[in-house]
Amino acid sequence: LGLPETTQKQKIVVDYSSPNIAKEMHVGHLRSTIIGDTLCNLLEFAGHDVVRLNHIGDWGTQFGMLVEHLRDEYPEALNLETSQDVELGDLVELYKAAKKRFDAEDDFKTRAREGVVKLQAGNKEELAAWEALCAASRMEYQKIYDMLNIKGLIERGESFY
């Protein structure tokens, strides 16, 4: 294009789609991903140092629900040695089943809330299940990012902070 690189190079952080673990990406996630990537390409072309950051929703009550549902339905997902071998399948269906139980069963709701506390305290079983859920979600998101030719994303979950 014949444009010179900037003489005032800056480090610029661009936030991408910010999906939630175990939930499908929707059009809002796609829109922000495409806009974010376009901005990054333009800023890099202009000579700026660009950080492509993807904040993911990976913490909170939904994880208590999911972990407790796994405890009941897929207990091997709670073991660090076997959690990577568990095929979680359709995470959206897993989430819907956990949410349904959370809304209908007081005992399950209590266990889910206690599970969040255990996860935040670093309990090994909860962490193993959480890591398995995050890994399975990342694989699904990556399929979409690959179709869009999105590269160089740095992930930061709510858990990072």
Short mmCIF file of C-alpha atoms in Angstrom, two decimals:
data_model
loop_
_atom_site.label_atom_id
_atom_site.label_comp_id
_atom_site.label_asym_id
_atom_site.label_seq_id
_atom_site.Cartn_x
_atom_site.Cartn_y
_atom_site.Cartn_z
CA LEU A 1 0.00 0.00 0.00
CA GLY A 2 3.01 2.25 0.17
CA LEU A 3 2.36 3.31 3.76
CA PRO A 4 5.37 3.75 6.01
CA GLU A 5 5.49 1.94 9.34
CA THR A 6 4.58 4.00 12.34
CA THR A 7 7.32 5.98 14.03
CA GLN A 8 5.50 5.68 17.37
CA LYS A 9 5.29 1.94 17.81
CA GLN A 10 2.90 0.87 20.56
CA LYS A 11 1.98 -2.36 22.28
CA ILE A 12 -1.73 -2.85 21.64
CA VAL A 13 -3.90 -5.56 23.18
CA VAL A 14 -6.93 -6.72 21.21
CA ASP A 15 -9.53 -8.85 22.95
CA TYR A 16 -11.06 -11.62 20.86
CA SER A 17 -14.18 -13.75 21.16
CA SER A 18 -14.21 -14.50 24.90
CA PRO A 19 -16.11 -17.80 24.71
CA ASN A 20 -17.37 -19.68 27.74
CA ILE A 21 -16.14 -23.18 28.47
CA ALA A 22 -18.66 -25.95 27.70
CA LYS A 23 -20.91 -23.58 25.75
CA GLU A 24 -21.20 -23.05 22.03
CA MET A 25 -19.75 -19.98 20.41
CA HIS A 26 -22.49 -17.77 18.95
CA VAL A 27 -22.57 -15.04 16.33
CA GLY A 28 -21.38 -12.43 18.86
CA HIS A 29 -18.23 -14.47 19.46
CA LEU A 30 -17.67 -14.82 15.72
CA ARG A 31 -18.22 -11.11 15.10
CA SER A 32 -15.73 -10.02 17.75
CA THR A 33 -13.21 -12.60 16.53
CA ILE A 34 -13.40 -11.41 12.93
CA ILE A 35 -13.30 -7.72 13.88
CA GLY A 36 -10.47 -8.33 16.37
CA ASP A 37 -8.41 -10.24 13.84
CA THR A 38 -8.94 -7.57 11.19
CA LEU A 39 -7.81 -4.85 13.62
CA CYS A 40 -4.76 -6.89 14.60
CA ASN A 41 -3.75 -7.38 10.98
CA LEU A 42 -4.06 -3.66 10.27
CA LEU A 43 -2.16 -2.66 13.43
CA GLU A 44 0.62 -5.17 12.73
CA PHE A 45 0.84 -3.93 9.15
CA ALA A 46 1.28 -0.41 10.53
CA GLY A 47 4.19 -1.67 12.65
CA HIS A 48 2.64 -1.99 16.09
CA ASP A 49 3.32 -4.81 18.55
CA VAL A 50 -0.07 -6.53 18.85
CA VAL A 51 -1.18 -8.97 21.54
CA ARG A 52 -4.10 -11.16 20.44
CA LEU A 53 -5.83 -11.96 23.73
CA ASN A 54 -8.74 -14.32 24.19
CA HIS A 55 -10.45 -14.08 27.58
CA ILE A 56 -12.45 -17.21 28.26
CA GLY A 57 -15.17 -17.82 30.80
CA ASP A 58 -13.65 -20.69 32.73
CA TRP A 59 -14.59 -20.03 36.33
CA GLY A 60 -17.73 -19.80 38.43
CA THR A 61 -20.91 -21.62 39.30
CA GLN A 62 -21.19 -23.40 35.95
CA PHE A 63 -18.02 -25.28 36.81
CA GLY A 64 -19.40 -26.44 40.10
CA MET A 65 -22.42 -27.74 38.18
CA LEU A 66 -20.33 -29.43 35.53
CA VAL A 67 -17.85 -31.00 37.96
CA GLU A 68 -20.60 -32.40 40.16
CA HIS A 69 -22.40 -33.76 37.11
CA LEU A 70 -19.15 -35.41 36.03
CA ARG A 71 -18.71 -36.83 39.52
CA ASP A 72 -22.06 -38.58 39.12
CA GLU A 73 -21.92 -39.52 35.44
CA TYR A 74 -18.19 -39.72 34.54
CA PRO A 75 -16.22 -40.16 37.79
CA GLU A 76 -13.05 -41.06 35.87
CA ALA A 77 -12.97 -37.42 34.70
CA LEU A 78 -12.16 -36.42 38.27
CA ASN A 79 -8.91 -38.35 38.40
CA LEU A 80 -5.75 -36.68 37.08
CA GLU A 81 -4.47 -39.99 35.68
CA THR A 82 -7.67 -40.82 33.78
CA SER A 83 -9.30 -37.44 33.06
CA GLN A 84 -7.51 -37.09 29.72
CA ASP A 85 -8.96 -40.42 28.58
CA VAL A 86 -12.55 -39.35 29.14
CA GLU A 87 -14.46 -38.45 25.99
CA LEU A 88 -16.78 -35.72 27.17
CA GLY A 89 -18.60 -35.72 23.85
CA ASP A 90 -21.06 -32.92 23.36
CA LEU A 91 -20.17 -30.37 26.02
CA VAL A 92 -23.31 -28.39 25.32
CA GLU A 93 -25.47 -31.40 26.21
CA LEU A 94 -23.35 -32.02 29.29
CA TYR A 95 -23.85 -28.39 30.33
CA LYS A 96 -27.62 -28.55 29.70
CA ALA A 97 -27.94 -31.71 31.80
CA ALA A 98 -25.97 -30.12 34.65
CA LYS A 99 -28.01 -26.90 34.46
CA LYS A 100 -31.26 -28.87 34.51
CA ARG A 101 -30.15 -30.70 37.65
CA PHE A 102 -28.94 -27.45 39.24
CA ASP A 103 -32.37 -25.87 38.74
CA ALA A 104 -34.32 -28.93 39.91
CA GLU A 105 -32.28 -30.61 42.67
CA ASP A 106 -31.46 -28.72 45.86
CA ASP A 107 -28.84 -31.30 46.91
CA PHE A 108 -27.12 -31.01 43.54
CA LYS A 109 -27.24 -27.19 43.75
CA THR A 110 -25.57 -27.31 47.18
CA ARG A 111 -22.88 -29.73 45.97
CA ALA A 112 -22.27 -27.56 42.89
CA ARG A 113 -21.74 -24.45 44.99
CA GLU A 114 -19.43 -26.35 47.33
CA GLY A 115 -17.62 -27.65 44.25
CA VAL A 116 -16.80 -24.11 43.14
CA VAL A 117 -15.22 -23.46 46.53
CA LYS A 118 -13.19 -26.68 46.20
CA LEU A 119 -12.11 -25.75 42.68
CA GLN A 120 -11.01 -22.30 43.79
CA ALA A 121 -9.12 -23.89 46.69
CA GLY A 122 -7.20 -26.12 44.26
CA ASN A 123 -8.80 -29.51 45.03
CA LYS A 124 -7.16 -32.11 42.75
CA GLU A 125 -10.37 -33.83 41.69
CA GLU A 126 -12.11 -30.60 40.76
CA LEU A 127 -9.01 -29.35 38.97
CA ALA A 128 -8.74 -32.56 36.93
CA ALA A 129 -12.35 -32.27 35.80
CA TRP A 130 -11.95 -28.54 35.11
CA GLU A 131 -8.83 -29.18 33.01
CA ALA A 132 -10.63 -31.89 31.02
CA LEU A 133 -13.58 -29.54 30.36
CA CYS A 134 -11.30 -26.69 29.32
CA ALA A 135 -9.28 -28.94 27.00
CA ALA A 136 -12.40 -30.34 25.33
CA SER A 137 -13.78 -26.82 24.83
CA ARG A 138 -10.51 -25.55 23.38
CA MET A 139 -10.57 -28.32 20.79
CA GLU A 140 -14.04 -27.19 19.67
CA TYR A 141 -13.09 -23.50 19.57
CA GLN A 142 -9.94 -24.29 17.64
CA LYS A 143 -11.98 -25.85 14.82
CA ILE A 144 -13.72 -22.50 14.34
CA TYR A 145 -10.50 -20.50 14.67
CA ASP A 146 -8.86 -22.76 12.08
CA MET A 147 -11.73 -22.17 9.63
CA LEU A 148 -11.27 -18.42 10.13
CA ASN A 149 -7.46 -18.70 9.91
CA ILE A 150 -7.08 -17.15 13.38
CA LYS A 151 -3.53 -17.54 14.66
CA GLY A 152 -1.45 -16.41 17.62
CA LEU A 153 -4.17 -16.17 20.25
CA ILE A 154 -3.06 -15.96 23.85
CA GLU A 155 -5.64 -17.38 26.22
CA ARG A 156 -6.43 -15.91 29.60
CA GLY A 157 -9.28 -17.33 31.56
CA GLU A 158 -11.09 -15.78 34.45
CA SER A 159 -9.10 -18.26 36.52
CA PHE A 160 -5.86 -16.48 35.49
CA TYR A 161 -6.81 -13.48 37.57
#
